[in-house]
Short mmCIF file of C-alpha atoms and ligand atoms in Angstrom, two decimals:
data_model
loop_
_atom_site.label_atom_id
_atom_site.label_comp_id
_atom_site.label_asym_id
_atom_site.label_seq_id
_atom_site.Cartn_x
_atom_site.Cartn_y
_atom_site.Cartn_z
CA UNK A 1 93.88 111.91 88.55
CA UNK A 2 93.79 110.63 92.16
CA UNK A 3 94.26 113.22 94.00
CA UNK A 4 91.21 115.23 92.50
CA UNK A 5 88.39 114.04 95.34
CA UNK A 6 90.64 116.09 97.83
CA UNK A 7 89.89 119.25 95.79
CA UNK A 8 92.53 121.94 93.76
CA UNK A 9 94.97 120.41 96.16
CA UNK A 10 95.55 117.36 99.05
CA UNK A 11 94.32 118.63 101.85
CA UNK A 12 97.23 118.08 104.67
CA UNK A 13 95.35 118.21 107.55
CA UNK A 14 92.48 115.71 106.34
CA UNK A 15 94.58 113.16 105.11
CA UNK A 16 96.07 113.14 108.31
CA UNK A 17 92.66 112.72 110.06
CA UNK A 18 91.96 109.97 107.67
CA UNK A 19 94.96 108.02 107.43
CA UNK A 20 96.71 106.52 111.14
CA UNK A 21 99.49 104.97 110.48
CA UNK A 22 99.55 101.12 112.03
CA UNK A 23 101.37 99.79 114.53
CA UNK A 24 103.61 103.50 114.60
CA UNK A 25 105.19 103.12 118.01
CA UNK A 26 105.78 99.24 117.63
CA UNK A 27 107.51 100.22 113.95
CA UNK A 28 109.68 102.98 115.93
CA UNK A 29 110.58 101.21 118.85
CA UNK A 30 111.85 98.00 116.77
CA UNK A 31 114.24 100.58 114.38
CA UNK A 32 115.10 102.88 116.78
CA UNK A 33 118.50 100.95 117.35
CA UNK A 34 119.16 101.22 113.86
CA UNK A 35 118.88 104.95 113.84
CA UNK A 36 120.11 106.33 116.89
CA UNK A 37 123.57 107.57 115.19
CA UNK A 38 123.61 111.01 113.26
CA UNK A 39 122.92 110.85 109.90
CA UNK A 40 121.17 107.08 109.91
CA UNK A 41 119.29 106.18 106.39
CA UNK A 42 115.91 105.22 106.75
CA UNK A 43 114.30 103.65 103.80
CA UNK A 44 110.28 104.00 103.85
CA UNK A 45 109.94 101.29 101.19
CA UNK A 46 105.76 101.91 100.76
CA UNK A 47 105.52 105.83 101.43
CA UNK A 48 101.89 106.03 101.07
CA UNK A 49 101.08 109.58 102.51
CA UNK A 50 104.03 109.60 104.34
CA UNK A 51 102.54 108.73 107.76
CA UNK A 52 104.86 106.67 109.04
CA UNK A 53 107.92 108.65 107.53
CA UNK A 54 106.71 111.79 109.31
CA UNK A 55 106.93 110.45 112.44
CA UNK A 56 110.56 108.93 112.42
CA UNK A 57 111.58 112.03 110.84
CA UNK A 58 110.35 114.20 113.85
CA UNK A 59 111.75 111.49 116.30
CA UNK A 60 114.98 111.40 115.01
CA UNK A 61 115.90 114.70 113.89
CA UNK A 62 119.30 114.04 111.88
CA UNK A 63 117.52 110.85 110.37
CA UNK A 64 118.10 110.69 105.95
CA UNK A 65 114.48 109.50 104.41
CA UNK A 66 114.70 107.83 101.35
CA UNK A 67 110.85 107.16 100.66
CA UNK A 68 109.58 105.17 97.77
CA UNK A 69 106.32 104.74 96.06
CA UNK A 70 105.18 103.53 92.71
CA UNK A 71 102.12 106.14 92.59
CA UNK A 72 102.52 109.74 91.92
CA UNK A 73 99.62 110.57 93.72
CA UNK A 74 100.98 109.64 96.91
CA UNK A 75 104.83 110.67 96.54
CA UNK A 76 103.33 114.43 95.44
CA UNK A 77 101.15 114.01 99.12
CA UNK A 78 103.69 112.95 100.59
CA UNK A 79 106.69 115.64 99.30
CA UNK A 80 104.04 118.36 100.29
CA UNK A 81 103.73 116.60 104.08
CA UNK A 82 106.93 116.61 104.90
CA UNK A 83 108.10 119.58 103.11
CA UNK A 84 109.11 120.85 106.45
CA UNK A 85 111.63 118.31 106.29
CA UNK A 86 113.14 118.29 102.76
CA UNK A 87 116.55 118.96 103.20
CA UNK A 88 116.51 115.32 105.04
CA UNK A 89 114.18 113.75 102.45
CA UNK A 90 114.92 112.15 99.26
CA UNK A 91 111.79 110.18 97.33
CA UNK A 92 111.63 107.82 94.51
CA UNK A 93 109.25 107.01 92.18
CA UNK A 94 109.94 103.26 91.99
CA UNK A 95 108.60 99.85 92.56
CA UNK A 96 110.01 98.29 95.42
CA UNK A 97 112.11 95.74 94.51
CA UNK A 98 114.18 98.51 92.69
CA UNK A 99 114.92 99.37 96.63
CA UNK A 100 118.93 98.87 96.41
CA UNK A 101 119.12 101.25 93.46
CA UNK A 102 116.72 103.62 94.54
CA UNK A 103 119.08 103.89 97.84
CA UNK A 104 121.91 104.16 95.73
CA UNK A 105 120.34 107.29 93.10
CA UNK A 106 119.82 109.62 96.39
CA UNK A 107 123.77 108.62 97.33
CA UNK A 108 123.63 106.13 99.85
CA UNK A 109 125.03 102.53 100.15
CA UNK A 110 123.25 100.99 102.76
CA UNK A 111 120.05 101.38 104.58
CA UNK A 112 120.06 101.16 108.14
CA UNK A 113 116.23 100.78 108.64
CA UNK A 114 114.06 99.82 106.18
CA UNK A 115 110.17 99.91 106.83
CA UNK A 116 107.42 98.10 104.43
CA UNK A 117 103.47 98.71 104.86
CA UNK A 118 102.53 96.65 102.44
CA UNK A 119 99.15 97.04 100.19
CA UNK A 120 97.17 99.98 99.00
CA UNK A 121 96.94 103.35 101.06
CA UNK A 122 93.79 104.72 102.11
CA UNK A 123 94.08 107.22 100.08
CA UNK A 124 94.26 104.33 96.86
CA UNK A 125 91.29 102.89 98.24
CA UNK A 126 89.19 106.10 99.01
CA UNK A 127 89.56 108.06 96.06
CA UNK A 128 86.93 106.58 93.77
CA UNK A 129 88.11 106.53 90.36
CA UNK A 130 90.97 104.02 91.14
CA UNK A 131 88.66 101.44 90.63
CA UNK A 132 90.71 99.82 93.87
CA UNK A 133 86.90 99.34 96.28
CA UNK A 134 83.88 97.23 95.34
CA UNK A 135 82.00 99.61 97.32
CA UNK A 136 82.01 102.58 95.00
CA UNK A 137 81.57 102.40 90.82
CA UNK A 138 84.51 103.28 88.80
CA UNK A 139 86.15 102.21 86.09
CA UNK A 140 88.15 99.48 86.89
CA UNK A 141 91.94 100.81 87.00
CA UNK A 142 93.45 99.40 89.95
CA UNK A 143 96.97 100.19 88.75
CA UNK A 144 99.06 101.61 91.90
CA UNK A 145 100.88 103.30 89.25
CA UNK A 146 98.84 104.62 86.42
CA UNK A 147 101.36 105.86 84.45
CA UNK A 148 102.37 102.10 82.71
CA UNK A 149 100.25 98.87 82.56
CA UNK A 150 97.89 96.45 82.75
CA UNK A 151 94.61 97.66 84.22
CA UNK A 152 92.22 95.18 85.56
CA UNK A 153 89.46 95.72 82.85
CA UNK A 154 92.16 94.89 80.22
CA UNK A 155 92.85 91.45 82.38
CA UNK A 156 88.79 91.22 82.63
CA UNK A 157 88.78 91.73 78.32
CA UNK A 158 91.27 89.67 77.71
CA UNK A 159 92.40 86.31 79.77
CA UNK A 160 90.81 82.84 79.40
CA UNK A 161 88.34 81.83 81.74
CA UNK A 162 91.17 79.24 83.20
CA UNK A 163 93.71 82.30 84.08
CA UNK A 164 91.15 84.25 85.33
CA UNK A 165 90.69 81.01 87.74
CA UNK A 166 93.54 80.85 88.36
CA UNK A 167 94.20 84.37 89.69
CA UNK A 168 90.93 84.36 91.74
CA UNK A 169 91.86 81.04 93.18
CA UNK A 170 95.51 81.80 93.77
CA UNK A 171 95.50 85.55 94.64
CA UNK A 172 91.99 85.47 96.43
CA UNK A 173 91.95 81.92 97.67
CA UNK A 174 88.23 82.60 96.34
CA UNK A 175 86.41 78.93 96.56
CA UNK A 176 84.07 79.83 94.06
CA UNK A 177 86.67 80.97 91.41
CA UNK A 178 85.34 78.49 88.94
CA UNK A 179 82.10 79.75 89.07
CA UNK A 180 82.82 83.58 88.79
CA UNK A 181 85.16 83.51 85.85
CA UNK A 182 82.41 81.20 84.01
CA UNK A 183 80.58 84.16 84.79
CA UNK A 184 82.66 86.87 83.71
CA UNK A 185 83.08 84.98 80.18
CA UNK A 186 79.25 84.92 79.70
CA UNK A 187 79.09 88.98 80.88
CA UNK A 188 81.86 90.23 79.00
CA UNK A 189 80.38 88.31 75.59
CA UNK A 190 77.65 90.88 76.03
CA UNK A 191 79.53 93.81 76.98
CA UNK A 192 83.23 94.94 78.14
CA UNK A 193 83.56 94.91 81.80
CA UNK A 194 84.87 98.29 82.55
CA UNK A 195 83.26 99.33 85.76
CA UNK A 196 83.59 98.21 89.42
CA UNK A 197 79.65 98.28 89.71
CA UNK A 198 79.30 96.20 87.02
CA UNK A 199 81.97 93.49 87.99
CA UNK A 200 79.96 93.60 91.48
CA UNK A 201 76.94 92.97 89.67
CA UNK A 202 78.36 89.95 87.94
CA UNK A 203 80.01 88.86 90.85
CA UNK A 204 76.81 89.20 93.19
CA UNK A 205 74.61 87.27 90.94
CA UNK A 206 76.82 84.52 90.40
CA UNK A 207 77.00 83.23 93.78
CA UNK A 208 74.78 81.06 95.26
CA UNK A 209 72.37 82.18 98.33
CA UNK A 210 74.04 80.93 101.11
CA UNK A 211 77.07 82.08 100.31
CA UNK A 212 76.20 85.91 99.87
CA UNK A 213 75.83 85.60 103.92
CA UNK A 214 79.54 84.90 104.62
CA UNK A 215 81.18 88.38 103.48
CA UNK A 216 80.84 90.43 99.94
CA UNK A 217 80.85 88.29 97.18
CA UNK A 218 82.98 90.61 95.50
CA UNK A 219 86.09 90.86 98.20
CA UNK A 220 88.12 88.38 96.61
CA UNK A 221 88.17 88.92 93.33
CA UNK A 222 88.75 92.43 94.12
CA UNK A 223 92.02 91.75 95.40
CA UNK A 224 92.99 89.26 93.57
CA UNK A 225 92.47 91.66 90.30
CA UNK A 226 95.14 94.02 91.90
CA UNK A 227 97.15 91.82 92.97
CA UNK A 228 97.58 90.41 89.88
CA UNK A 229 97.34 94.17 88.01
CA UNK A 230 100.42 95.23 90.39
CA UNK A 231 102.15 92.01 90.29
CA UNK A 232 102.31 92.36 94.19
CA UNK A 233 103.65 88.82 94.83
CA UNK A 234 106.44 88.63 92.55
CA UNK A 235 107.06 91.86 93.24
CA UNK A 236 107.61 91.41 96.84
CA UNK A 237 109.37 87.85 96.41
CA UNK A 238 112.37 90.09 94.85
CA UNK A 239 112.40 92.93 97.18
CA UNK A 240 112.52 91.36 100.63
CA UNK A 241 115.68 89.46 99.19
CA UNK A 242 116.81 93.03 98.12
CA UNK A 243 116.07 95.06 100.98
CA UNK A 244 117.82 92.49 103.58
CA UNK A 245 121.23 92.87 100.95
CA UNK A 246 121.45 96.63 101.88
CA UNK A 247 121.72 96.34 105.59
CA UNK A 248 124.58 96.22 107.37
CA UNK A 249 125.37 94.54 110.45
CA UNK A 250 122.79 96.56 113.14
CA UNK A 251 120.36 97.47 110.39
CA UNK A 252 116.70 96.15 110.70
CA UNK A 253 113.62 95.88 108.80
CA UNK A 254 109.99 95.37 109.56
CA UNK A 255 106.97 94.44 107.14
CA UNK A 256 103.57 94.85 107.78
CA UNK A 257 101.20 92.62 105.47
CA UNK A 258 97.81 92.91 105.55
CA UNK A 259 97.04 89.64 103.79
CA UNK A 260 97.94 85.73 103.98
CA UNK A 261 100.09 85.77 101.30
CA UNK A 262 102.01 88.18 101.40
CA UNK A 263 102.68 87.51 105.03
CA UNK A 264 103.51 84.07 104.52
CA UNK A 265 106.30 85.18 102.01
CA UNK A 266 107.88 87.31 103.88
CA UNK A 267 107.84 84.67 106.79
CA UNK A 268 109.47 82.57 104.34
CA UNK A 269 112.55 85.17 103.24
CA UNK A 270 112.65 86.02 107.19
CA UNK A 271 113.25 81.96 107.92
CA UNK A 272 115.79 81.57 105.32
CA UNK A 273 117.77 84.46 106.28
CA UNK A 274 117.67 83.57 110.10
CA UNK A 275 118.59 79.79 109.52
CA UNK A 276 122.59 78.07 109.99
CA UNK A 277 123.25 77.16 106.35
CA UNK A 278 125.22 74.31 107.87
CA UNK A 279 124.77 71.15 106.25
CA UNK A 280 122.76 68.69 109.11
CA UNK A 281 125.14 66.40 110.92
CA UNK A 282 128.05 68.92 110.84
CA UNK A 283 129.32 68.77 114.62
CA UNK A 284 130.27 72.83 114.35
CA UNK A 285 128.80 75.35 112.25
CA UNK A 286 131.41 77.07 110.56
CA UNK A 287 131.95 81.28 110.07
CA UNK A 288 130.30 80.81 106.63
CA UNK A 289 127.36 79.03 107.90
CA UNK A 290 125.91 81.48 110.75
CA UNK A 291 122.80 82.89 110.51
CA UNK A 292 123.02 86.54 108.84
CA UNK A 293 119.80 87.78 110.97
CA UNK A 294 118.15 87.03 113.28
CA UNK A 295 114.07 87.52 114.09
CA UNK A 296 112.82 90.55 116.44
CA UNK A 297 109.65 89.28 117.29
CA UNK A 298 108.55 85.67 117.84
CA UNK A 299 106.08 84.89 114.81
CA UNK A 300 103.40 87.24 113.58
CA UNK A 301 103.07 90.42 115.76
CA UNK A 302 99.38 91.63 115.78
CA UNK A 303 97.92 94.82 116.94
CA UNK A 304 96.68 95.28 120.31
CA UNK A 305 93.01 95.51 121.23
CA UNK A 306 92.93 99.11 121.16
CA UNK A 307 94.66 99.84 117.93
CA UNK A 308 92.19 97.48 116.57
CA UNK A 309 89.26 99.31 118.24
CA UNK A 310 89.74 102.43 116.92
CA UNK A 311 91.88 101.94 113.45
CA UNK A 312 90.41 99.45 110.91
CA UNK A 313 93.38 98.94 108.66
CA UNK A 314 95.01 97.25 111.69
CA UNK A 315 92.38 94.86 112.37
CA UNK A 316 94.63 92.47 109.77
CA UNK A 317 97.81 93.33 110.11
CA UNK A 318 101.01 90.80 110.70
CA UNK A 319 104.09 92.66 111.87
CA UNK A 320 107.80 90.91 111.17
CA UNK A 321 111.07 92.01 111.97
CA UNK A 322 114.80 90.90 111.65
CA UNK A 323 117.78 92.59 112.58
CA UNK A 324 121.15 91.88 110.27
CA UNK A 325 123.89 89.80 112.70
CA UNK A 326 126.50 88.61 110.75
CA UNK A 327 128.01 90.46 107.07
CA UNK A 328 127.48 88.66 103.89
CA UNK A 329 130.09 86.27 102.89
C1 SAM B 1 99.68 101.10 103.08
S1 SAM B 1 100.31 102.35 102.10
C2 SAM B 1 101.57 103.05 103.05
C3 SAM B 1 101.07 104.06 104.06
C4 SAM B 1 102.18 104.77 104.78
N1 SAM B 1 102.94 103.90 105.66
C5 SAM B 1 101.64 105.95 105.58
O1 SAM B 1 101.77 105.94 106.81
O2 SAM B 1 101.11 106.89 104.97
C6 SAM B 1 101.21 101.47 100.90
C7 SAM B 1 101.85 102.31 99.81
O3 SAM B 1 102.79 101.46 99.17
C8 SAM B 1 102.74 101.68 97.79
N2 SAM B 1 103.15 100.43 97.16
C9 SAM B 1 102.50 99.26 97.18
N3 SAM B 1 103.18 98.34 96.49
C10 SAM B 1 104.30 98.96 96.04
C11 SAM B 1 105.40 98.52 95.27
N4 SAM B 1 105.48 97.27 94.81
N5 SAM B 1 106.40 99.40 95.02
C12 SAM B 1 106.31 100.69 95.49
N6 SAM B 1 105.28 101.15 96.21
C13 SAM B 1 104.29 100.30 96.48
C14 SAM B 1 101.30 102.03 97.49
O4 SAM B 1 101.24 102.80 96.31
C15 SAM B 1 100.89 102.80 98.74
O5 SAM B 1 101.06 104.18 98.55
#
């Protein structure tokens, strides 16, 4: 299991020297309005090791955490961190676009903040025998939750060399896609793939000279394998829709993606929800027609230099935010 690199059990204090959560003041002062009443609901919808759920839980002290996470490992880190705090905390082992009935099982029926940090925690990518880094060898897993299915060596077994294309094209916008999964084919005819170091291998021989200068070779199939593993995309597609549908009028949300795509969807969901439904060339928008949010922060918020200097994981990060205006109709 996960956890076991931390020793007999997670060590609090490290895990909070390893992991700092991004953009944690930005993410407080944008819900803060949401929360200021006793008894608020805050929905941590990617609890990780509960970094950013500590913090609003010590800032507002009547605050309700609902915190979800599809890996054991990191809801039993978490329920240990803020144990302190349990009588305010419930947590969920779901995936998040179960968000709305997750909210409902710990007896809520709306969420006035909801937070995502999208992507794997450090704690995913440290501890080796997720298979989640190309840096370290180990079988490849990558399954956020390990408890149900499809790991990436059993994708690397078993799809055709056009879906495994596909994937590292799509999910990794990998130019030489073509060229790797020829590759894998010819590997895995002489042996299953089953371990990160020999993927790398594969991956690092396959591609050409000049190319080996511009980044690791391996980068992008690495996270296109989890992405498709986790089925991050689709995933997220339905949850955004889902989280927006349990705020109420004052609640807000903000997503942190540290990749393209998953930034651009939620841009996407953001736009749609923000935009008059009114048909073009109607002289007044109608009740029914209003936008039902409206966006916190012009564009994609980045982190400032500093954050940047001194925390890695915030070197990509995008941050969005929308505030719920008008009820549904
Ligand atoms: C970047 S970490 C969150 C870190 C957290 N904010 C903190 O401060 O400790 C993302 C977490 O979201 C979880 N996660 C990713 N995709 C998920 C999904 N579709 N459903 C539920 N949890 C997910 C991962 O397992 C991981 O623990």
């Amino acid at each position: 299991m996960g956890i076991r690199a931390w020793g007999p059990g997670p060590d609090i204090m490290n895990l909070r020297d390893i992991h700092t959560p991004v953009l944690l003041d930005r993410c407080i002062e944008l819900l803060a309005p949401a929360l200021e009443r006793d008894g608020a609901v805050f929905v941590d919808a990617t609890l990780g090791m509960g970094g950013h759920s500590e913090a609003f839980l010590e800032r507002f002290p009547a605050l309700r955490l609902v915190g979800l996470d599809r890996d054991q490992d990191a809801l039993r880190i978490a329920r240990e961190r803020l144990a302190r705090f349990a009588d305010r905390v419930t947590l969920v082992h779901t995936v998040y676009d179960g968000i709305a009935e997750a909210v409902a099982s710990a007896g809520f029926d709306a969420a006035d903040a909801i937070l995502f940090d999208l992507g794997v925690s450090s704690l995913q990518l440290d501890v080796a025998d997720r298979g989640f880094a190309y840096s370290q060898d180990a079988p490849l897993d990558m399954r956020m939750d390990q408890s149900t299915g499809t790991t990436a060596a059993d994708i690397l077994a078993t799809y055709g060399e056009g879906d495994l294309r596909r994937i590292f094209e799509r999910y990794g916008e990998e130019k030489l896609a073509g060229r790797y999964a020829r590759a894998i084919i010819a590997a895995r005819a002489q042996a299953p793939i089953e371990r990160s170091g020999r993927l790398v291998d594969i991956l690092v021989t396959a591609t050409p000279y000049a190319a080996q200068r511009t980044g690791h070779p391996a980068k992008r199939v690495f996270q296109a394998l989890r992405i498709e593993v986790n089925r991050e995309l689709a995933v997220l597609e339905r949850a955004i829709p889902a989280a927006l549908g349990i705020l109420p009028v004052g609640g807000r949300i903000v997503v942190l993606a540290y990749q393209s795509l998953e930034d651009r969807l939620v841009k996407r969901e953001f736009a749609r929800s923000s935009a008059s439904t009114a048909p073009s060339g109607l002289p007044v928008e109608l009740p029914e027609h209003t936008p039902r949010f409206r966006l916190l922060v012009k564009g994609a918020e980045l982190a400032p230099d500093d954050e940047r200097a001194t925390n890695p994981r915030a070197t990509s990060v995008r941050l969005r935010a929308a505030e719920r205006v008008e009820a549904a109709v």
